[in-house]
Amino acid sequence: MENVHIIDHPLIQHKISMLRDKHTGTAEFRALIEEIAMLMAYEALRDLPLEEIEVETPIETCMTPVIAGKKLAVVPILRAGLGMVNGILALVPTAKVGHIGLYRDETTHEPHEYYCKLPSPIEQRTIVVTDPMLATGGSAEAAVDFIKQHGGKNIKFMCIIAAPEGLARLQKAHPDVQIYVGHLDRCLNSDAYICPGLGDAGDRIFGTK
Ligand code: PRP
Ligand code: URA
């Protein structure tokens, strides 16, 4: 599983445990999602391209690396992926943000697109797709399909909790995508919810239901 990175840092594991707790309220849940996304981005963005700039230190002038301009796009899958965006922007405030609107049909569990707006041009950018939950993998597969149709090439997918079923599906459909996972859970239940999971991520972030 060369393209799968399980980011099992103790800080992330601790925060995921807080997320799982059904007694964790909306404000804390939202903050935790953002913090975990920031910690995961630290690892996922290890290969961001750099460029040298000239800087005058108090001692002398030197060439020193900075993140190459306008190279990152964060693309949340609506709604729940939105919760991860600010955590990544805290590290790379100049990143562009695209949006892909998908919802899962409650019966078939297949994704349906209702919105897609990506930064243009997208070809040269590192693209980080965010969604806290990788369940059947249908939403992630469809989102990466859309991005590739628009010309995206260097695509990473970041989720907080994955089910083995979704991970296998995304890997099979898009073997070129680097996948970053906070925790790999046990399985899906008959409603395609992740077990033990954390419930419905969108509802818990936005306080709906
Ligand atoms: C949830 C979640 C993912 C998707 C994962 O979204 O945020 O996008 O389900 O499931 P999958 O891997 O089986 O496709 P949902 O469709 O509930 O929409 P929401 O974020 O608007 O609540
Ligand atoms: N979407 C969620 O928000 N949670 C799950 O467990 C599965 C899909």
Coordinates of C-alpha atoms in Angstrom, one line a residue, residues 6-200:
I6 CA -1.7 6.3 8.0
I7 CA -0.8 9.3 10.1
D8 CA -0.8 7.7 13.5
H9 CA 0.7 10.5 15.5
P10 CA -0.4 10.4 19.2
L11 CA -1.9 13.9 19.0
I12 CA -4.0 12.8 16.0
Q13 CA -5.1 9.5 17.7
H14 CA -6.1 11.4 20.9
K15 CA -8.1 14.0 19.0
I16 CA -9.9 11.2 16.9
S17 CA -10.9 9.6 20.1
M18 CA -12.5 12.8 21.2
L19 CA -14.3 13.1 17.8
R20 CA -15.8 9.6 18.2
D21 CA -17.4 10.4 21.5
K22 CA -21.1 11.0 20.9
H23 CA -21.1 13.4 23.8
T24 CA -18.7 15.8 22.0
G25 CA -20.7 18.9 21.0
T26 CA -20.7 20.8 17.7
A27 CA -18.2 23.5 18.7
E28 CA -15.6 21.1 20.0
F29 CA -16.2 18.7 17.1
R30 CA -15.6 21.4 14.6
A31 CA -12.4 22.6 16.3
L32 CA -11.0 19.0 16.5
I33 CA -11.7 18.4 12.8
E34 CA -9.7 21.6 12.0
E35 CA -6.8 20.7 14.3
I36 CA -6.5 17.2 13.0
A37 CA -6.6 18.5 9.4
M38 CA -3.7 20.8 10.3
L39 CA -1.7 18.1 11.8
M40 CA -2.3 15.7 8.9
A41 CA -1.4 18.5 6.4
Y42 CA 2.0 18.9 8.0
E43 CA 2.8 15.3 6.9
A44 CA 0.8 15.4 3.6
L45 CA 2.5 18.5 2.3
R46 CA 6.1 17.3 2.9
D47 CA 6.7 17.3 -0.9
L48 CA 5.3 20.8 -1.6
P49 CA 7.5 22.5 -4.2
L50 CA 9.9 25.2 -2.9
E51 CA 11.7 28.1 -4.6
E52 CA 14.7 30.1 -3.5
I53 CA 14.3 33.7 -2.6
E54 CA 16.9 36.3 -1.5
V55 CA 16.6 37.4 2.1
E56 CA 18.7 39.9 4.1
T57 CA 19.5 38.6 7.5
P58 CA 21.0 40.9 10.2
I59 CA 24.3 39.2 9.2
E60 CA 24.3 38.9 5.4
T61 CA 22.2 38.3 2.3
C62 CA 21.3 34.6 1.5
M63 CA 19.2 32.5 -0.8
T64 CA 16.6 30.6 1.2
P65 CA 13.6 28.4 0.4
V66 CA 9.9 29.4 0.5
I67 CA 6.8 27.5 -0.7
A68 CA 6.5 28.1 -4.5
G69 CA 3.7 30.6 -5.1
K70 CA 0.1 29.6 -5.8
K71 CA 0.9 25.9 -6.1
L72 CA -1.6 24.4 -3.7
A73 CA -5.4 23.9 -4.1
V74 CA -7.5 22.5 -1.3
V75 CA -10.7 20.9 -2.6
P76 CA -13.2 19.9 0.1
I77 CA -16.0 17.5 -0.7
L78 CA -19.2 19.3 0.6
R79 CA -20.3 19.4 3.2
A80 CA -18.1 17.7 5.7
G81 CA -14.8 18.3 3.9
L82 CA -15.3 22.0 4.5
G83 CA -14.5 21.4 8.1
M84 CA -10.9 20.5 7.3
V85 CA -10.1 23.5 5.0
N86 CA -9.2 26.1 7.7
G87 CA -6.7 23.7 9.3
I88 CA -4.8 23.5 6.0
L89 CA -5.1 27.2 5.3
A90 CA -3.6 27.9 8.7
L91 CA -0.4 26.3 7.3
V92 CA -0.6 27.6 3.7
P93 CA -2.8 30.8 3.7
T94 CA -2.1 31.4 0.0
A95 CA -3.7 28.1 -1.2
K96 CA -6.7 28.4 -3.5
V97 CA -9.9 26.6 -2.5
G98 CA -12.2 24.7 -4.9
H99 CA -15.5 23.0 -4.0
I100 CA -17.1 19.7 -5.0
G101 CA -20.7 19.2 -3.8
L102 CA -21.7 15.5 -3.5
Y103 CA -24.3 13.8 -1.4
R104 CA -24.8 10.1 -0.8
D105 CA -28.1 8.6 -1.9
E106 CA -29.5 7.1 1.4
T107 CA -30.6 3.9 -0.3
T108 CA -28.0 3.2 -2.9
H109 CA -25.1 5.0 -1.1
E110 CA -23.9 6.2 -4.5
P111 CA -22.7 9.8 -4.7
H112 CA -24.6 12.6 -6.6
E113 CA -22.9 15.8 -7.8
Y114 CA -24.6 19.1 -7.2
Y115 CA -21.7 21.6 -7.4
C116 CA -18.2 21.8 -8.8
K117 CA -16.0 24.9 -8.9
L118 CA -12.2 24.5 -9.1
P119 CA -9.4 27.0 -9.3
S120 CA -8.2 27.6 -12.8
P121 CA -5.7 26.6 -14.1
I122 CA -5.5 23.4 -12.0
E123 CA -3.0 21.4 -14.0
Q124 CA 0.2 22.6 -12.3
R125 CA -1.2 22.6 -8.7
T126 CA -0.8 20.1 -5.9
I127 CA -4.5 19.4 -5.1
V128 CA -5.5 18.2 -1.6
V129 CA -9.1 16.7 -1.6
T130 CA -10.5 16.7 1.9
D131 CA -13.3 14.7 3.4
P132 CA -13.3 13.4 7.0
M133 CA -15.0 10.1 6.1
L134 CA -13.9 7.5 3.4
A135 CA -16.8 5.0 3.7
T136 CA -17.7 3.1 0.5
G137 CA -15.3 5.4 -1.3
G138 CA -17.9 6.4 -3.9
S139 CA -17.7 10.1 -3.0
A140 CA -13.9 10.2 -3.1
E141 CA -13.7 8.3 -6.3
A142 CA -16.2 10.6 -8.0
A143 CA -14.5 13.8 -6.7
V144 CA -11.1 12.6 -8.0
D145 CA -12.8 11.8 -11.3
F146 CA -14.1 15.3 -11.6
I147 CA -10.8 16.9 -10.8
K148 CA -9.0 14.7 -13.4
Q149 CA -11.7 15.7 -16.0
H150 CA -10.8 19.3 -15.3
G151 CA -7.1 18.6 -15.8
G152 CA -5.9 18.0 -12.2
K153 CA -2.9 15.7 -12.0
N154 CA -1.1 15.8 -8.7
I155 CA -3.9 14.8 -6.4
K156 CA -3.8 13.9 -2.7
F157 CA -6.8 12.7 -0.7
M158 CA -7.0 13.4 3.0
C159 CA -9.5 11.7 5.3
I160 CA -9.7 11.4 9.1
I161 CA -11.4 8.0 9.3
A162 CA -11.4 5.4 6.5
A163 CA -13.1 2.0 6.1
P164 CA -11.1 -0.8 4.5
E165 CA -13.8 -1.0 1.7
G166 CA -13.5 2.7 0.8
L167 CA -9.7 2.6 0.9
A168 CA -9.6 -0.4 -1.4
R169 CA -12.1 1.2 -3.9
L170 CA -10.2 4.6 -4.0
Q171 CA -6.8 2.8 -4.5
K172 CA -8.2 0.7 -7.3
A173 CA -9.9 3.5 -9.1
H174 CA -7.0 6.0 -8.7
P175 CA -3.7 4.3 -7.9
D176 CA -1.8 7.5 -8.7
V177 CA -3.5 9.4 -5.7
Q178 CA -1.6 9.6 -2.4
I179 CA -4.1 8.8 0.4
Y180 CA -3.6 10.2 3.9
V181 CA -5.7 8.6 6.7
G182 CA -5.9 9.4 10.4
H183 CA -7.3 6.0 11.4
L184 CA -8.3 2.9 9.5
D185 CA -11.5 1.6 11.1
R186 CA -12.9 -1.9 11.1
C187 CA -15.7 -2.1 8.5
L188 CA -19.0 -0.6 7.2
N189 CA -22.4 -1.5 8.6
S190 CA -25.5 -2.3 6.5
D191 CA -26.2 1.5 6.2
A192 CA -22.6 2.1 4.9
Y193 CA -21.6 3.9 8.1
I194 CA -18.1 3.4 9.3
C195 CA -17.7 1.2 12.5
P196 CA -16.9 2.3 15.1
G197 CA -16.6 5.7 13.2
L198 CA -18.0 8.9 14.5
G199 CA -21.5 9.0 13.0
D200 CA -22.4 11.5 10.3

